[in-house]
């Protein structure tokens, strides 16, 4: 009986807690979570516009313009967000490990904000270009499919 209790106790002590793993996974942000304005407020609309092209009634010229945007815009946005993600993680690690002097921290934070701002500006420029390609009704319909119309 004591051996069984000991075995169960050892199993419980050495097992990876499922709740802790789920919690850690849940808290791990995605690259888009490093944006200055989060996607819940300023969505990435290109993929949705192409996926819903038929429903939106896009003509061939509009589809071609959106495909062109799709080829260039994500690189401008997501490359900056990826850099911001790495920089933010490095800053946090250095702060927690106490390896970065306070005087150096301000310039690092300024660089982080500049990356996030650059990504947001690129995203806004893409949205403005999309608005120029789509008619007002088509753009409103796109927002509806992106679940954004509640705020407009």
GROMACS .gro file of C-alpha atoms in nm:
model
  152
    1UNK     CA    1   0.000   0.000   0.000
    2UNK     CA    2   0.280   0.243   0.090
    3UNK     CA    3   0.453   0.164  -0.239
    4UNK     CA    4   0.136   0.252  -0.428
    5UNK     CA    5   0.101   0.581  -0.245
    6UNK     CA    6   0.467   0.655  -0.308
    7UNK     CA    7   0.428   0.571  -0.680
    8UNK     CA    8   0.121   0.793  -0.714
    9UNK     CA    9   0.295   1.073  -0.527
   10UNK     CA   10   0.600   1.050  -0.752
   11UNK     CA   11   0.380   1.047  -1.062
   12UNK     CA   12   0.201   1.360  -0.944
   13UNK     CA   13   0.526   1.536  -0.861
   14UNK     CA   14   0.692   1.460  -1.194
   15UNK     CA   15   0.391   1.504  -1.424
   16UNK     CA   16   0.370   1.824  -1.624
   17UNK     CA   17   0.070   2.019  -1.498
   18UNK     CA   18  -0.177   2.049  -1.786
   19UNK     CA   19  -0.327   2.368  -1.646
   20UNK     CA   20   0.011   2.541  -1.631
   21UNK     CA   21   0.088   2.445  -1.992
   22UNK     CA   22  -0.252   2.566  -2.110
   23UNK     CA   23  -0.207   2.891  -1.918
   24UNK     CA   24   0.139   2.953  -2.060
   25UNK     CA   25   0.021   2.876  -2.411
   26UNK     CA   26  -0.281   3.099  -2.371
   27UNK     CA   27  -0.068   3.392  -2.256
   28UNK     CA   28   0.184   3.358  -2.539
   29UNK     CA   29   0.106   3.648  -2.776
   30UNK     CA   30   0.092   3.625  -3.153
   31UNK     CA   31   0.295   3.859  -3.369
   32UNK     CA   32  -0.011   4.078  -3.432
   33UNK     CA   33  -0.036   4.135  -3.057
   34UNK     CA   34   0.276   4.353  -3.081
   35UNK     CA   35   0.094   4.614  -3.290
   36UNK     CA   36   0.052   4.967  -3.163
   37UNK     CA   37  -0.321   4.938  -3.239
   38UNK     CA   38  -0.444   4.583  -3.185
   39UNK     CA   39  -0.622   4.395  -3.467
   40UNK     CA   40  -0.945   4.388  -3.265
   41UNK     CA   41  -0.960   4.763  -3.322
   42UNK     CA   42  -0.777   4.800  -3.655
   43UNK     CA   43  -0.817   4.468  -3.839
   44UNK     CA   44  -0.600   4.327  -4.114
   45UNK     CA   45  -0.851   4.331  -4.401
   46UNK     CA   46  -0.663   4.212  -4.708
   47UNK     CA   47  -0.708   3.838  -4.663
   48UNK     CA   48  -1.078   3.883  -4.586
   49UNK     CA   49  -1.125   4.102  -4.894
   50UNK     CA   50  -0.972   3.839  -5.119
   51UNK     CA   51  -1.153   3.551  -4.949
   52UNK     CA   52  -1.485   3.737  -4.987
   53UNK     CA   53  -1.420   3.882  -5.333
   54UNK     CA   54  -1.723   3.709  -5.485
   55UNK     CA   55  -1.960   3.817  -5.209
   56UNK     CA   56  -1.823   4.172  -5.218
   57UNK     CA   57  -1.880   4.182  -5.594
   58UNK     CA   58  -1.522   4.274  -5.679
   59UNK     CA   59  -1.439   4.315  -6.046
   60UNK     CA   60  -1.117   4.185  -6.204
   61UNK     CA   61  -0.936   4.520  -6.167
   62UNK     CA   62  -1.023   4.537  -5.796
   63UNK     CA   63  -0.911   4.178  -5.740
   64UNK     CA   64  -0.582   4.246  -5.918
   65UNK     CA   65  -0.522   4.562  -5.712
   66UNK     CA   66  -0.592   4.375  -5.387
   67UNK     CA   67  -0.365   4.085  -5.489
   68UNK     CA   68  -0.093   4.341  -5.560
   69UNK     CA   69  -0.145   4.490  -5.215
   70UNK     CA   70  -0.141   4.141  -5.064
   71UNK     CA   71   0.199   4.078  -5.223
   72UNK     CA   72   0.360   4.383  -5.063
   73UNK     CA   73   0.167   4.510  -4.762
   74UNK     CA   74   0.203   4.217  -4.520
   75UNK     CA   75   0.581   4.232  -4.555
   76UNK     CA   76   0.580   4.597  -4.453
   77UNK     CA   77   0.357   4.534  -4.153
   78UNK     CA   78   0.456   4.190  -4.028
   79UNK     CA   79   0.831   4.230  -4.071
   80UNK     CA   80   0.815   4.531  -3.837
   81UNK     CA   81   0.586   4.349  -3.594
   82UNK     CA   82   0.821   4.052  -3.590
   83UNK     CA   83   1.113   4.283  -3.513
   84UNK     CA   84   0.906   4.452  -3.241
   85UNK     CA   85   0.821   4.114  -3.091
   86UNK     CA   86   1.188   4.015  -3.069
   87UNK     CA   87   1.290   4.355  -2.935
   88UNK     CA   88   1.014   4.358  -2.673
   89UNK     CA   89   1.107   4.010  -2.555
   90UNK     CA   90   1.476   4.104  -2.538
   91UNK     CA   91   1.400   4.420  -2.339
   92UNK     CA   92   1.178   4.229  -2.097
   93UNK     CA   93   1.442   3.959  -2.052
   94UNK     CA   94   1.714   4.217  -1.988
   95UNK     CA   95   1.498   4.408  -1.740
   96UNK     CA   96   1.405   4.092  -1.551
   97UNK     CA   97   1.767   3.971  -1.553
   98UNK     CA   98   1.880   4.320  -1.449
   99UNK     CA   99   2.132   4.336  -1.735
  100UNK     CA  100   2.028   4.664  -1.895
  101UNK     CA  101   2.114   5.000  -1.738
  102UNK     CA  102   1.819   5.231  -1.688
  103UNK     CA  103   1.984   5.499  -1.902
  104UNK     CA  104   1.998   5.260  -2.198
  105UNK     CA  105   1.640   5.147  -2.155
  106UNK     CA  106   1.481   5.470  -2.279
  107UNK     CA  107   1.646   5.456  -2.621
  108UNK     CA  108   1.553   5.086  -2.655
  109UNK     CA  109   1.190   5.167  -2.571
  110UNK     CA  110   1.192   5.452  -2.825
  111UNK     CA  111   1.317   5.210  -3.091
  112UNK     CA  112   1.042   4.963  -2.997
  113UNK     CA  113   0.773   5.229  -3.026
  114UNK     CA  114   0.915   5.339  -3.362
  115UNK     CA  115   0.887   4.982  -3.496
  116UNK     CA  116   0.528   4.951  -3.376
  117UNK     CA  117   0.439   5.291  -3.518
  118UNK     CA  118   0.596   5.204  -3.853
  119UNK     CA  119   0.393   4.883  -3.871
  120UNK     CA  120   0.074   5.071  -3.783
  121UNK     CA  121   0.142   5.343  -4.039
  122UNK     CA  122   0.199   5.077  -4.307
  123UNK     CA  123  -0.127   4.909  -4.210
  124UNK     CA  124  -0.318   5.238  -4.222
  125UNK     CA  125  -0.168   5.315  -4.565
  126UNK     CA  126  -0.287   4.973  -4.684
  127UNK     CA  127  -0.639   5.039  -4.554
  128UNK     CA  128  -0.644   5.377  -4.728
  129UNK     CA  129  -0.536   5.213  -5.054
  130UNK     CA  130  -0.805   4.948  -5.009
  131UNK     CA  131  -1.067   5.218  -4.956
  132UNK     CA  132  -0.956   5.378  -5.283
  133UNK     CA  133  -0.988   5.045  -5.467
  134UNK     CA  134  -1.322   4.945  -5.317
  135UNK     CA  135  -1.640   5.141  -5.332
  136UNK     CA  136  -1.782   5.276  -5.009
  137UNK     CA  137  -2.050   5.004  -4.999
  138UNK     CA  138  -1.796   4.731  -5.068
  139UNK     CA  139  -1.569   4.858  -4.793
  140UNK     CA  140  -1.858   4.870  -4.544
  141UNK     CA  141  -1.949   4.513  -4.640
  142UNK     CA  142  -1.587   4.411  -4.587
  143UNK     CA  143  -1.596   4.561  -4.239
  144UNK     CA  144  -1.914   4.367  -4.172
  145UNK     CA  145  -1.738   4.043  -4.265
  146UNK     CA  146  -1.452   4.147  -4.037
  147UNK     CA  147  -1.696   4.205  -3.747
  148UNK     CA  148  -1.600   4.571  -3.717
  149UNK     CA  149  -1.926   4.746  -3.809
  150UNK     CA  150  -2.042   4.762  -3.446
  151UNK     CA  151  -1.797   5.047  -3.391
  152UNK     CA  152  -1.872   5.250  -3.700
   0.00000   0.00000   0.00000
